[in-house]
GROMACS .gro file of C-alpha atoms in nm:
model
  366
    1UNK     CA    1   7.718  20.989   2.811
    2UNK     CA    2   7.446  20.706   2.844
    3UNK     CA    3   7.814  20.413   2.828
    4UNK     CA    4   7.891  20.550   3.176
    5UNK     CA    5   7.540  20.549   3.326
    6UNK     CA    6   7.539  20.126   3.121
    7UNK     CA    7   7.895  20.128   3.287
    8UNK     CA    8   7.769  20.274   3.646
    9UNK     CA    9   7.418  20.011   3.683
   10UNK     CA   10   7.652  19.689   3.659
   11UNK     CA   11   7.726  19.794   4.043
   12UNK     CA   12   7.411  19.880   4.168
   13UNK     CA   13   7.199  19.604   4.288
   14UNK     CA   14   6.848  19.548   4.091
   15UNK     CA   15   6.602  19.601   4.389
   16UNK     CA   16   6.827  19.913   4.519
   17UNK     CA   17   6.752  20.032   4.099
   18UNK     CA   18   6.414  20.020   4.084
   19UNK     CA   19   6.398  20.164   4.380
   20UNK     CA   20   6.540  20.456   4.308
   21UNK     CA   21   6.491  20.502   3.950
   22UNK     CA   22   6.040  20.523   4.133
   23UNK     CA   23   6.204  20.762   4.397
   24UNK     CA   24   6.459  21.005   4.117
   25UNK     CA   25   6.133  21.076   3.953
   26UNK     CA   26   5.918  21.200   4.277
   27UNK     CA   27   6.138  21.323   4.524
   28UNK     CA   28   6.168  21.631   4.455
   29UNK     CA   29   6.572  21.863   4.666
   30UNK     CA   30   6.478  21.947   4.994
   31UNK     CA   31   6.586  22.284   5.153
   32UNK     CA   32   6.871  22.255   5.374
   33UNK     CA   33   6.672  22.387   5.713
   34UNK     CA   34   6.362  22.146   5.674
   35UNK     CA   35   6.454  21.783   5.835
   36UNK     CA   36   6.193  21.599   5.812
   37UNK     CA   37   6.197  21.276   5.631
   38UNK     CA   38   6.081  21.208   5.260
   39UNK     CA   39   5.849  20.985   5.149
   40UNK     CA   40   5.839  20.756   4.870
   41UNK     CA   41   5.576  20.972   4.645
   42UNK     CA   42   5.778  21.325   4.747
   43UNK     CA   43   5.525  21.414   5.047
   44UNK     CA   44   5.700  21.545   5.419
   45UNK     CA   45   5.627  21.323   5.686
   46UNK     CA   46   5.353  21.551   5.899
   47UNK     CA   47   5.578  21.521   6.220
   48UNK     CA   48   5.651  21.732   6.435
   49UNK     CA   49   5.971  22.022   6.376
   50UNK     CA   50   6.324  21.942   6.523
   51UNK     CA   51   6.415  22.263   6.642
   52UNK     CA   52   6.707  22.412   6.459
   53UNK     CA   53   6.960  22.276   6.762
   54UNK     CA   54   6.867  21.930   6.671
   55UNK     CA   55   6.951  21.842   6.410
   56UNK     CA   56   7.267  21.812   6.219
   57UNK     CA   57   7.205  22.094   5.914
   58UNK     CA   58   7.133  22.324   6.218
   59UNK     CA   59   7.434  22.156   6.396
   60UNK     CA   60   7.710  22.278   6.104
   61UNK     CA   61   7.560  22.625   6.089
   62UNK     CA   62   7.605  22.620   6.473
   63UNK     CA   63   7.322  22.616   6.656
   64UNK     CA   64   7.375  22.511   6.984
   65UNK     CA   65   7.065  22.458   7.200
   66UNK     CA   66   7.046  22.709   7.512
   67UNK     CA   67   7.061  22.651   7.841
   68UNK     CA   68   6.835  22.670   8.114
   69UNK     CA   69   6.997  22.777   8.475
   70UNK     CA   70   6.890  22.724   8.756
   71UNK     CA   71   6.607  22.403   8.966
   72UNK     CA   72   6.386  22.224   8.732
   73UNK     CA   73   6.047  22.412   8.829
   74UNK     CA   74   5.673  22.282   8.899
   75UNK     CA   75   5.505  22.368   8.635
   76UNK     CA   76   5.143  22.140   8.784
   77UNK     CA   77   4.874  22.312   8.758
   78UNK     CA   78   4.614  22.421   9.047
   79UNK     CA   79   4.935  22.445   9.259
   80UNK     CA   80   5.014  22.735   9.510
   81UNK     CA   81   5.311  22.962   9.375
   82UNK     CA   82   5.439  23.181   9.649
   83UNK     CA   83   5.785  23.400   9.563
   84UNK     CA   84   6.086  23.280   9.682
   85UNK     CA   85   6.252  23.380   9.976
   86UNK     CA   86   6.553  23.457   9.833
   87UNK     CA   87   6.891  23.694   9.958
   88UNK     CA   88   7.194  23.781   9.775
   89UNK     CA   89   7.359  23.924  10.089
   90UNK     CA   90   7.187  23.656  10.364
   91UNK     CA   91   7.223  23.252  10.387
   92UNK     CA   92   6.894  23.098  10.520
   93UNK     CA   93   7.011  23.056  10.888
   94UNK     CA   94   7.054  23.389  10.871
   95UNK     CA   95   6.762  23.425  10.695
   96UNK     CA   96   6.548  23.293  10.951
   97UNK     CA   97   6.678  23.448  11.237
   98UNK     CA   98   6.674  23.775  11.064
   99UNK     CA   99   6.238  23.721  10.916
  100UNK     CA  100   6.123  23.558  11.284
  101UNK     CA  101   6.354  23.862  11.491
  102UNK     CA  102   6.179  24.147  11.292
  103UNK     CA  103   5.801  23.943  11.310
  104UNK     CA  104   5.882  23.916  11.676
  105UNK     CA  105   6.020  24.335  11.729
  106UNK     CA  106   5.728  24.473  11.505
  107UNK     CA  107   5.434  24.204  11.691
  108UNK     CA  108   5.575  24.358  12.016
  109UNK     CA  109   5.578  24.740  11.878
  110UNK     CA  110   5.212  24.666  11.789
  111UNK     CA  111   5.089  24.589  12.079
  112UNK     CA  112   5.249  24.776  12.329
  113UNK     CA  113   5.221  25.124  12.109
  114UNK     CA  114   4.868  25.030  11.884
  115UNK     CA  115   4.634  24.812  12.135
  116UNK     CA  116   4.562  25.129  12.324
  117UNK     CA  117   4.379  25.342  12.050
  118UNK     CA  118   4.372  25.009  11.796
  119UNK     CA  119   4.310  24.716  11.955
  120UNK     CA  120   4.105  24.530  11.657
  121UNK     CA  121   4.382  24.635  11.430
  122UNK     CA  122   4.661  24.489  11.621
  123UNK     CA  123   4.393  24.198  11.729
  124UNK     CA  124   4.365  24.140  11.307
  125UNK     CA  125   4.706  24.178  11.287
  126UNK     CA  126   4.827  23.917  11.457
  127UNK     CA  127   4.532  23.691  11.277
  128UNK     CA  128   4.702  23.763  10.937
  129UNK     CA  129   4.996  23.705  11.018
  130UNK     CA  130   4.934  23.362  11.120
  131UNK     CA  131   4.770  23.322  10.884
  132UNK     CA  132   5.026  23.477  10.651
  133UNK     CA  133   5.334  23.186  10.785
  134UNK     CA  134   5.087  22.840  10.718
  135UNK     CA  135   4.993  22.932  10.406
  136UNK     CA  136   5.346  23.009  10.337
  137UNK     CA  137   5.450  22.737  10.520
  138UNK     CA  138   5.212  22.427  10.269
  139UNK     CA  139   5.332  22.650   9.919
  140UNK     CA  140   5.537  22.473   9.656
  141UNK     CA  141   5.916  22.588   9.652
  142UNK     CA  142   6.212  22.526   9.882
  143UNK     CA  143   5.976  22.285  10.176
  144UNK     CA  144   6.184  22.250  10.427
  145UNK     CA  145   6.311  22.644  10.391
  146UNK     CA  146   5.987  22.761  10.405
  147UNK     CA  147   5.896  22.570  10.663
  148UNK     CA  148   6.164  22.636  10.893
  149UNK     CA  149   6.057  22.999  10.812
  150UNK     CA  150   5.713  22.940  10.872
  151UNK     CA  151   5.769  22.831  11.179
  152UNK     CA  152   5.969  23.094  11.330
  153UNK     CA  153   5.810  23.374  11.195
  154UNK     CA  154   5.538  23.287  11.410
  155UNK     CA  155   5.686  23.179  11.689
  156UNK     CA  156   5.749  23.555  11.676
  157UNK     CA  157   5.386  23.590  11.625
  158UNK     CA  158   5.323  23.469  11.951
  159UNK     CA  159   5.571  23.508  12.150
  160UNK     CA  160   5.601  23.871  12.039
  161UNK     CA  161   5.225  23.916  12.143
  162UNK     CA  162   5.305  23.765  12.467
  163UNK     CA  163   5.572  24.036  12.572
  164UNK     CA  164   5.361  24.297  12.388
  165UNK     CA  165   5.077  24.294  12.621
  166UNK     CA  166   5.280  24.214  12.911
  167UNK     CA  167   5.519  24.502  12.860
  168UNK     CA  168   5.185  24.713  12.788
  169UNK     CA  169   4.989  24.575  13.101
  170UNK     CA  170   5.310  24.657  13.322
  171UNK     CA  171   5.428  24.960  13.148
  172UNK     CA  172   5.323  25.116  12.805
  173UNK     CA  173   4.964  25.151  12.896
  174UNK     CA  174   5.070  25.440  13.177
  175UNK     CA  175   5.394  25.628  12.892
  176UNK     CA  176   5.093  25.654  12.733
  177UNK     CA  177   4.837  25.783  12.997
  178UNK     CA  178   5.097  25.979  13.184
  179UNK     CA  179   5.160  26.181  12.819
  180UNK     CA  180   4.816  26.333  12.787
  181UNK     CA  181   4.679  26.349  13.196
  182UNK     CA  182   4.707  26.715  13.280
  183UNK     CA  183   4.960  26.806  13.623
  184UNK     CA  184   4.758  26.950  13.892
  185UNK     CA  185   4.985  27.248  14.090
  186UNK     CA  186   4.929  27.475  14.435
  187UNK     CA  187   4.592  27.212  14.493
  188UNK     CA  188   4.452  27.194  14.862
  189UNK     CA  189   4.382  26.850  15.094
  190UNK     CA  190   4.086  26.957  15.092
  191UNK     CA  191   3.990  27.029  14.791
  192UNK     CA  192   3.708  26.777  14.618
  193UNK     CA  193   3.831  26.484  14.377
  194UNK     CA  194   3.656  26.592  14.111
  195UNK     CA  195   3.858  26.876  14.076
  196UNK     CA  196   4.137  26.664  14.008
  197UNK     CA  197   3.957  26.372  13.767
  198UNK     CA  198   4.194  26.399  13.467
  199UNK     CA  199   4.586  26.405  13.672
  200UNK     CA  200   4.796  26.248  13.630
  201UNK     CA  201   5.055  26.457  13.869
  202UNK     CA  202   4.929  26.625  14.148
  203UNK     CA  203   5.179  26.918  14.349
  204UNK     CA  204   4.920  27.090  14.682
  205UNK     CA  205   4.958  27.358  14.824
  206UNK     CA  206   5.308  27.432  15.079
  207UNK     CA  207   5.116  27.385  15.393
  208UNK     CA  208   5.024  27.008  15.300
  209UNK     CA  209   5.254  26.792  15.442
  210UNK     CA  210   5.152  26.374  15.492
  211UNK     CA  211   5.026  26.316  15.892
  212UNK     CA  212   5.294  26.012  16.051
  213UNK     CA  213   5.106  25.997  16.293
  214UNK     CA  214   4.781  25.800  16.075
  215UNK     CA  215   4.939  25.614  15.808
  216UNK     CA  216   4.886  25.280  15.894
  217UNK     CA  217   4.973  24.960  15.723
  218UNK     CA  218   4.731  24.667  15.572
  219UNK     CA  219   4.901  24.291  15.608
  220UNK     CA  220   4.678  24.103  15.344
  221UNK     CA  221   4.641  23.746  15.256
  222UNK     CA  222   4.906  23.755  14.966
  223UNK     CA  223   5.109  23.834  15.285
  224UNK     CA  224   5.217  24.230  15.233
  225UNK     CA  225   5.199  24.522  15.382
  226UNK     CA  226   4.983  24.816  15.220
  227UNK     CA  227   5.048  25.117  15.335
  228UNK     CA  228   4.835  25.442  15.300
  229UNK     CA  229   4.865  25.773  15.483
  230UNK     CA  230   4.621  26.044  15.471
  231UNK     CA  231   4.747  26.379  15.307
  232UNK     CA  232   4.581  26.691  15.523
  233UNK     CA  233   4.649  27.075  15.606
  234UNK     CA  234   4.904  27.159  15.879
  235UNK     CA  235   4.769  27.558  15.935
  236UNK     CA  236   4.410  27.389  15.977
  237UNK     CA  237   4.305  27.073  16.049
  238UNK     CA  238   3.996  26.870  15.907
  239UNK     CA  239   3.919  26.506  15.925
  240UNK     CA  240   3.800  26.553  15.579
  241UNK     CA  241   4.039  26.366  15.410
  242UNK     CA  242   4.023  26.345  15.037
  243UNK     CA  243   4.371  26.219  14.935
  244UNK     CA  244   4.649  25.921  15.023
  245UNK     CA  245   4.959  25.854  14.974
  246UNK     CA  246   5.062  25.470  15.016
  247UNK     CA  247   5.327  25.218  14.932
  248UNK     CA  248   5.402  24.827  14.996
  249UNK     CA  249   5.575  24.730  15.233
  250UNK     CA  250   5.699  25.068  15.349
  251UNK     CA  251   5.563  25.137  15.716
  252UNK     CA  252   5.450  24.969  16.006
  253UNK     CA  253   5.129  24.843  16.136
  254UNK     CA  254   5.084  25.217  16.207
  255UNK     CA  255   5.295  25.482  16.153
  256UNK     CA  256   5.682  25.509  16.025
  257UNK     CA  257   5.579  25.582  15.616
  258UNK     CA  258   5.837  25.573  15.425
  259UNK     CA  259   5.754  25.478  15.136
  260UNK     CA  260   5.826  25.677  14.794
  261UNK     CA  261   5.964  26.078  14.872
  262UNK     CA  262   5.827  26.045  15.220
  263UNK     CA  263   6.145  26.109  15.344
  264UNK     CA  264   6.226  26.401  15.124
  265UNK     CA  265   6.119  26.719  15.254
  266UNK     CA  266   6.096  26.873  14.959
  267UNK     CA  267   5.850  26.719  14.841
  268UNK     CA  268   5.493  26.791  14.838
  269UNK     CA  269   5.244  26.600  14.559
  270UNK     CA  270   5.297  26.267  14.417
  271UNK     CA  271   5.191  26.048  14.143
  272UNK     CA  272   4.773  25.927  14.129
  273UNK     CA  273   4.812  25.629  14.087
  274UNK     CA  274   4.661  25.468  13.809
  275UNK     CA  275   4.401  25.175  13.746
  276UNK     CA  276   4.548  24.912  13.506
  277UNK     CA  277   4.473  24.851  13.150
  278UNK     CA  278   4.221  24.540  13.245
  279UNK     CA  279   4.500  24.288  13.006
  280UNK     CA  280   4.593  23.973  13.144
  281UNK     CA  281   4.899  24.054  13.324
  282UNK     CA  282   4.790  24.384  13.486
  283UNK     CA  283   4.703  24.384  13.822
  284UNK     CA  284   4.502  24.630  14.115
  285UNK     CA  285   4.619  24.729  14.396
  286UNK     CA  286   4.277  24.978  14.514
  287UNK     CA  287   4.127  24.733  14.660
  288UNK     CA  288   4.373  24.612  14.942
  289UNK     CA  289   4.379  25.044  14.974
  290UNK     CA  290   4.082  25.092  15.014
  291UNK     CA  291   4.129  24.811  15.337
  292UNK     CA  292   4.438  25.021  15.425
  293UNK     CA  293   4.231  25.406  15.443
  294UNK     CA  294   3.955  25.214  15.635
  295UNK     CA  295   4.120  25.172  15.812
  296UNK     CA  296   4.333  25.423  15.907
  297UNK     CA  297   3.983  25.638  15.948
  298UNK     CA  298   3.803  25.396  16.185
  299UNK     CA  299   4.142  25.413  16.390
  300UNK     CA  300   4.248  25.808  16.435
  301UNK     CA  301   3.847  25.886  16.394
  302UNK     CA  302   3.872  26.045  16.013
  303UNK     CA  303   3.597  26.097  15.703
  304UNK     CA  304   3.660  25.967  15.318
  305UNK     CA  305   3.491  25.958  15.053
  306UNK     CA  306   3.529  25.634  14.849
  307UNK     CA  307   3.679  25.725  14.520
  308UNK     CA  308   3.945  25.883  14.748
  309UNK     CA  309   4.264  25.950  14.529
  310UNK     CA  310   4.581  25.722  14.570
  311UNK     CA  311   4.946  25.862  14.455
  312UNK     CA  312   5.305  25.759  14.465
  313UNK     CA  313   5.433  26.017  14.699
  314UNK     CA  314   5.686  26.216  14.499
  315UNK     CA  315   5.963  26.426  14.484
  316UNK     CA  316   5.954  26.752  14.197
  317UNK     CA  317   6.294  26.551  13.952
  318UNK     CA  318   6.064  26.186  13.979
  319UNK     CA  319   5.751  26.404  13.859
  320UNK     CA  320   5.887  26.525  13.568
  321UNK     CA  321   6.100  26.291  13.431
  322UNK     CA  322   5.781  26.021  13.507
  323UNK     CA  323   5.713  26.041  13.135
  324UNK     CA  324   6.005  25.949  13.064
  325UNK     CA  325   6.068  25.657  13.311
  326UNK     CA  326   5.854  25.443  13.174
  327UNK     CA  327   5.934  25.536  12.824
  328UNK     CA  328   6.315  25.362  12.971
  329UNK     CA  329   6.148  25.095  13.130
  330UNK     CA  330   6.002  25.041  12.720
  331UNK     CA  331   6.320  25.047  12.524
  332UNK     CA  332   6.484  24.851  12.836
  333UNK     CA  333   6.171  24.567  12.777
  334UNK     CA  334   6.175  24.526  12.408
  335UNK     CA  335   6.605  24.594  12.327
  336UNK     CA  336   6.557  24.241  12.632
  337UNK     CA  337   6.286  24.030  12.465
  338UNK     CA  338   6.432  24.119  12.149
  339UNK     CA  339   6.793  24.018  12.162
  340UNK     CA  340   6.669  23.701  12.351
  341UNK     CA  341   6.438  23.543  12.069
  342UNK     CA  342   6.749  23.628  11.855
  343UNK     CA  343   7.012  23.409  11.996
  344UNK     CA  344   6.732  23.171  12.026
  345UNK     CA  345   6.644  23.137  11.698
  346UNK     CA  346   7.001  23.141  11.587
  347UNK     CA  347   7.075  22.840  11.800
  348UNK     CA  348   6.757  22.742  11.590
  349UNK     CA  349   6.875  22.804  11.262
  350UNK     CA  350   7.201  22.687  11.337
  351UNK     CA  351   7.105  22.315  11.487
  352UNK     CA  352   6.781  22.341  11.211
  353UNK     CA  353   7.159  22.391  10.971
  354UNK     CA  354   7.400  22.111  11.051
  355UNK     CA  355   7.046  21.879  11.093
  356UNK     CA  356   6.967  21.994  10.644
  357UNK     CA  357   7.314  21.938  10.559
  358UNK     CA  358   7.371  21.514  10.673
  359UNK     CA  359   7.014  21.535  10.546
  360UNK     CA  360   6.985  21.683  10.231
  361UNK     CA  361   7.348  21.830  10.167
  362UNK     CA  362   7.403  22.204  10.041
  363UNK     CA  363   6.985  22.252  10.101
  364UNK     CA  364   7.131  22.494  10.366
  365UNK     CA  365   7.444  22.732  10.339
  366UNK     CA  366   7.497  22.791  10.672
   0.00000   0.00000   0.00000
């Protein structure tokens, strides 16, 4: 055995021979799982240990690097990150249309159905919705999609508030009021207006009729003719008039009152003219009717109290379906305006997706 070692040493250079002899005396066997290099004195290097899949031994035993799917995320600290808005069933463009349309409908309905009883809650909802849109547009993530969603939702909140205010002042307010107001029957024209202070619909006694001879029209500065006709007792003539049938552009300067169901002989009542909701879209015509009432009283020697009740003369069928008429108008308004907003949102999403496809391929998957 000694002769064999001497024979092999002849083929090893002198420098390597001394270095290998010194290292062999100090180095210890290294486990297969430890891939850290050894120093000349046998100590392990203090460098961080590499993962198993990064070493030759680990690769020999089948270790592989784990795959991380998805786009790389920004792991900066103190950065605002909201949950990613993605849908497995909708594309980005469809998500923009659906989110904007739903926001518009929810805002419109909150104003139309909730503003009467909870005006502060509706106002706070609008402010918080706009603030949420602003925060979402500046959050980290898919900036292009988030800005598009925030913009369309903000437009839905603003336009929904405007459309909801108009719908509430024009239809929703009266639908809610007539649901709560009472219906009075067999009312005499000579009765005091205080008896029917909470009335929404009034049906008079059989002897009550419209006095066509005392009907007059008042030409206002807005170009319309405001008409009034006193509700009087045909059996016993009385100069005191507390109830007046009214209308717009449905009479002459004197006589020929055809407003509402005035030509229907079965009509013996009407809908009480309510004051508007007081919103920016509400209009009141009571001042012009007061002018027409004073004109009729002066011309025919009638007396009337300042708190006279104005009615829109209606048939029995119209009185029964009054609430449903306003409800149908509200539903029709919501459907038509929602379809218009959905169409506008679709055009916006299509144009945005077309531009994104040119500038950022694959970002907007329309």
